[in-house]
Tab-separated table of C-alpha atoms in Angstrom:
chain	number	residue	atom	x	y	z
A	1	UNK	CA	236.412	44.397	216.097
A	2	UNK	CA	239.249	45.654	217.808
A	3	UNK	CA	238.660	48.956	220.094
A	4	UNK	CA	241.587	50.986	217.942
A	5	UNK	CA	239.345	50.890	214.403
A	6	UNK	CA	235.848	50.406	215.774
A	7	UNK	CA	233.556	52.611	213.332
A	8	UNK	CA	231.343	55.241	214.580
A	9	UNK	CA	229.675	53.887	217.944
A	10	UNK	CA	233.020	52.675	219.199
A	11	UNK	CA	235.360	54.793	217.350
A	12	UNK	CA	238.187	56.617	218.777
A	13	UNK	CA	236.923	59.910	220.480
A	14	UNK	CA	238.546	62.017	217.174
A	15	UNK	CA	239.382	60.453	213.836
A	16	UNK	CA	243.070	60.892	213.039
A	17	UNK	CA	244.504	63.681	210.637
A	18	UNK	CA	243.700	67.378	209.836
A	19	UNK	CA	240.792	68.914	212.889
A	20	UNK	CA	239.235	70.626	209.389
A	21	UNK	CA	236.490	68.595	208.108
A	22	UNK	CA	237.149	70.885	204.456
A	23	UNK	CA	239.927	72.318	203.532
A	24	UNK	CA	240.590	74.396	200.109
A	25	UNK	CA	242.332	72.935	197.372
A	26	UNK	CA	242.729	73.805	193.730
A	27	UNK	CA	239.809	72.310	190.902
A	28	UNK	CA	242.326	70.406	188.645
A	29	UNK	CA	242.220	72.127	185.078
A	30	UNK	CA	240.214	70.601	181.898
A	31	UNK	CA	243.519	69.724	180.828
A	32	UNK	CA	244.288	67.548	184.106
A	33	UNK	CA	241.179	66.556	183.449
A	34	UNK	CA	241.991	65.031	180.284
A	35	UNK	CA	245.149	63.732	180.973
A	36	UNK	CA	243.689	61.538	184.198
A	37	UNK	CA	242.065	59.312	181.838
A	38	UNK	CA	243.086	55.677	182.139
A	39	UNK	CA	245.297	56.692	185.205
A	40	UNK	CA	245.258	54.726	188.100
A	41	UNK	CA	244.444	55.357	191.677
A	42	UNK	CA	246.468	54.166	194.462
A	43	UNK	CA	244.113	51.925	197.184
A	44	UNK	CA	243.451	52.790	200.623
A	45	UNK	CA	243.676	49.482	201.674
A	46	UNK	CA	245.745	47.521	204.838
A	47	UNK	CA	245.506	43.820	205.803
A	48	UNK	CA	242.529	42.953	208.317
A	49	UNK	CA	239.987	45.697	207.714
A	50	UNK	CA	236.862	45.879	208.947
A	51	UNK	CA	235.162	47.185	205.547
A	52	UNK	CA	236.599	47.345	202.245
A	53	UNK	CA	234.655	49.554	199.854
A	54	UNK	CA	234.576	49.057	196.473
A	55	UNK	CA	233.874	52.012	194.081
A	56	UNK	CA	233.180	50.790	190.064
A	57	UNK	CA	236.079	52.747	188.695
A	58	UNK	CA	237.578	56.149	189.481
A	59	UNK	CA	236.591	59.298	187.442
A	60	UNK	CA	238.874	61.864	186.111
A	61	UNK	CA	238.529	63.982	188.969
A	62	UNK	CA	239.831	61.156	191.606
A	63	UNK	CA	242.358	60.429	189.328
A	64	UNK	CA	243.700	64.080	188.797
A	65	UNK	CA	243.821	64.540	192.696
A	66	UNK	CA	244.793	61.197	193.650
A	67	UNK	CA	241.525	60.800	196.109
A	68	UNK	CA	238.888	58.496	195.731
A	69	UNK	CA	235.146	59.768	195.284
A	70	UNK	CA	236.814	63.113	194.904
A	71	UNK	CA	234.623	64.973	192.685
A	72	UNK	CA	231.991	67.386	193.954
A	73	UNK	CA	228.376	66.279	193.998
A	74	UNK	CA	229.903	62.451	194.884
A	75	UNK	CA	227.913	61.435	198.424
A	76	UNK	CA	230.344	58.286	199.694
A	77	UNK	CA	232.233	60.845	201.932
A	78	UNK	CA	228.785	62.154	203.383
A	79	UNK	CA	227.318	59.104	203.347
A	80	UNK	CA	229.821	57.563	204.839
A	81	UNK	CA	229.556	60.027	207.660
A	82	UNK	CA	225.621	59.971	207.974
A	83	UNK	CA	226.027	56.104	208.250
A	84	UNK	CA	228.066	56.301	211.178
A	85	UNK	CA	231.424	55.329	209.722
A	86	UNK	CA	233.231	58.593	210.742
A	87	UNK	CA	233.020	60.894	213.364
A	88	UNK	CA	233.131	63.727	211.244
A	89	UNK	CA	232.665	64.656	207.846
A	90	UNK	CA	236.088	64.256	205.579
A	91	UNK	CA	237.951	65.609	202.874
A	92	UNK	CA	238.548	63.244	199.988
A	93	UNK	CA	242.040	64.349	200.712
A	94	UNK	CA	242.017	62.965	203.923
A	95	UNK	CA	241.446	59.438	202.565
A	96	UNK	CA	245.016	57.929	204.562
A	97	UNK	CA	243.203	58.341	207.769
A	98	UNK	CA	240.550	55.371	207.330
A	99	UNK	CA	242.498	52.695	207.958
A	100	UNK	CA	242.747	53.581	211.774
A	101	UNK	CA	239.031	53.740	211.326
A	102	UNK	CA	239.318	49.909	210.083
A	103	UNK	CA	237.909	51.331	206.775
A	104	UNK	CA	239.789	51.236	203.100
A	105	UNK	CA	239.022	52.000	199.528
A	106	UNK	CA	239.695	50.094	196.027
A	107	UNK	CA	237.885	49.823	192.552
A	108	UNK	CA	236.676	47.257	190.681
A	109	UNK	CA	238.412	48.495	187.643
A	110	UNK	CA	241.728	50.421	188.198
A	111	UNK	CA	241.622	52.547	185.076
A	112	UNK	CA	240.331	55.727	185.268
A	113	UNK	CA	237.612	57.433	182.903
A	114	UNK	CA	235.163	60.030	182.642
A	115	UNK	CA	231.832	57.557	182.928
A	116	UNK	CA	231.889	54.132	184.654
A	117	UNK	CA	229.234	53.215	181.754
A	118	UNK	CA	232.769	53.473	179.816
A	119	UNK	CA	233.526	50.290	181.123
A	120	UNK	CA	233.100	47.210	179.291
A	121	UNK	CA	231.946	44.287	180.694
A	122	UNK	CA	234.688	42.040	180.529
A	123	UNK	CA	236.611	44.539	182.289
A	124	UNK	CA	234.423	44.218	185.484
A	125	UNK	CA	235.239	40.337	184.918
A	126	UNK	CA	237.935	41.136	185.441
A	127	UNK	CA	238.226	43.416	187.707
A	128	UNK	CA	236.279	41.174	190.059
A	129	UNK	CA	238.973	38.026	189.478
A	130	UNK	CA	241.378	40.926	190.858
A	131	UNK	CA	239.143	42.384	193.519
A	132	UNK	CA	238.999	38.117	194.612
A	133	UNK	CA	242.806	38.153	194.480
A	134	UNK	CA	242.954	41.026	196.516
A	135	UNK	CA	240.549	40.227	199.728
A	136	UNK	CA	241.685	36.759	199.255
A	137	UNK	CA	245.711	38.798	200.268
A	138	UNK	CA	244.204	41.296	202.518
A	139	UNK	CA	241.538	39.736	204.640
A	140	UNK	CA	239.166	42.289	205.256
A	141	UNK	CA	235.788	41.352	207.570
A	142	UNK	CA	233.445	42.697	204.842
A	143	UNK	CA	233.652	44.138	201.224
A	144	UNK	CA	230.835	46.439	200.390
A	145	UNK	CA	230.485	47.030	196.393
A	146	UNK	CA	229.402	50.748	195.643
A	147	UNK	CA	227.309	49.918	192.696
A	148	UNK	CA	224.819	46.882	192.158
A	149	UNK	CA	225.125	46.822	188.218
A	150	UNK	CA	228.634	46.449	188.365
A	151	UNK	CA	228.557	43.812	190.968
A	152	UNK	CA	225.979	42.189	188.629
A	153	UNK	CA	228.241	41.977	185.935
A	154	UNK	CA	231.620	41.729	187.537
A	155	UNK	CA	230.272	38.945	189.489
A	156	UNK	CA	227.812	37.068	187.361
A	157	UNK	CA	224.901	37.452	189.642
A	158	UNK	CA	222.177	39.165	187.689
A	159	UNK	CA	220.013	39.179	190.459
A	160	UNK	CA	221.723	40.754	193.212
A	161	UNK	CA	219.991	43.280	195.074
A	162	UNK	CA	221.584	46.093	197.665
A	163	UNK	CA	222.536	45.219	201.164
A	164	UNK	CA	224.226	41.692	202.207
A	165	UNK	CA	224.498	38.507	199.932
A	166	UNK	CA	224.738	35.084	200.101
A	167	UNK	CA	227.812	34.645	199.079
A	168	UNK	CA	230.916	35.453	200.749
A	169	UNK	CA	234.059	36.809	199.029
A	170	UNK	CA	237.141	34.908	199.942
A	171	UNK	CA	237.091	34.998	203.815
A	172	UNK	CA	235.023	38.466	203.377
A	173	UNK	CA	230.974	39.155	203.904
A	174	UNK	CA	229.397	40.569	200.914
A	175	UNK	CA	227.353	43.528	201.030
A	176	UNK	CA	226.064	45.995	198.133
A	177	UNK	CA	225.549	49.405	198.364
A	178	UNK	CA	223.961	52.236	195.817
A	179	UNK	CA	226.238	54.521	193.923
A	180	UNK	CA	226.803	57.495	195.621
A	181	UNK	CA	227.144	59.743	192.396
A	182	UNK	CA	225.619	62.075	192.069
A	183	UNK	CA	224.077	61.029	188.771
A	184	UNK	CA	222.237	58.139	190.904
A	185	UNK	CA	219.000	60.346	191.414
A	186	UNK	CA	217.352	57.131	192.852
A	187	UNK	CA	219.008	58.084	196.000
A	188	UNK	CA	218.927	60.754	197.830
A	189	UNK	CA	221.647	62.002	200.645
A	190	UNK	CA	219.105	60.675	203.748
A	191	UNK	CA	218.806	57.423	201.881
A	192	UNK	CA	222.004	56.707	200.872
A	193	UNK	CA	223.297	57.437	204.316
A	194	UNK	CA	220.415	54.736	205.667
A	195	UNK	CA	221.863	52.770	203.464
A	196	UNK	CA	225.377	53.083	204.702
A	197	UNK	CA	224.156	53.004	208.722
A	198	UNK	CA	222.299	49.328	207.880
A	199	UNK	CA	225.944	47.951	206.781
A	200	UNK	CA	227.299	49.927	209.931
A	201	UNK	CA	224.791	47.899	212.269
A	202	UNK	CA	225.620	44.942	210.215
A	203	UNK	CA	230.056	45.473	210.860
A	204	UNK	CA	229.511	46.253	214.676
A	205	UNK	CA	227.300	43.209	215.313
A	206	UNK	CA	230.121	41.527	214.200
């Protein structure tokens, strides 16, 4: 791991972009709302990450705003800070700045929608045939799937359980994280942020 995009315990002394950990910025309106569905979200994504995260889908809100896990009461950002990943807590909107973090962001399934249980499953089929496709292109160190039903289906592995798997992706390690929504009540902030900090260990043992 390179000493420019190290995550937290050998990241750059201040992450890049705005010194504001929150900033304002306008709720989009039930009307943006409703127009976001099936939009689709830009990745974060540049060759030769160190992690690729992989949320199931965006929801309306990301897609209205253009940032990924964007809608209030959605823990990746925090957990993604409690695990060590960032050196401070971040704006969805400041989702550009990962990369020189060696961290990125993509979906499963492109389309947006209000529920991922919207989803069918040959979607996540094929969604993971692209996802494939894509870390086969981009060559990131690890992938870690936000969601272990999704990775279930997607992938054909009805067994999978959180944290690393057998199998590698491409030239990627595999490793499965819980949901951060905040409908997943299995988790709570402390233990989804555990969560995140064991596939920190994991990336800076190399």
């Amino acid at each position: 791991m390179s000493d420019r995009r190290r995550p937290a315990g050998g990241r750059p002394e201040a992450a890049p972009g705005p010194g504001t950990p929150a900033r304002r910025h306008p709720r989009p309106s039930r009307e943006q709302l409703a127009a976001a569905a099936d939009r689709l979200l830009p990745d974060v994504i540049t060759p030769g990450l160190d992690v690729l995260f992989v949320g199931i889908n965006p929801g309306l809100w990301s897609a209205a705003t253009g940032w990924h896990f964007a809608r209030p009461g959605n823990r990746f950002w925090p957990a993604l800070h409690r695990g060590g990943f960032t050196p401070r807590l971040l704006h969805p909107s400041e989702q550009d700045t990962l990369p020189a973090l060696g961290l990125g962001i993509t979906n499963m399934v492109a389309r947006a929608s209000a529920r991922a249980d919207e989803l069918t499953a040959g979607e996540l089929v094929d969604g993971a045939a692209t996802l494939t496709a894509k870390v086969e292109r981009y060559r990131p160190r690890w992938v870690a799937v936000v969601g272990v039903t999704a990775y279930r289906i997607g992938f054909a592995r009805p067994k999978a359980g959180f944290g690393p798997q057998p199998e590698t992706l491409a030239t990627a390690r595999l490793w499965v994280l819980p949901n951060p929504s905040g409908l997943n009540a299995h988790f709570t902030p402390e233990t989804l942020g555990a969560a995140f900090a064991e596939l920190r260990a994991a990336v800076v043992a190399g």
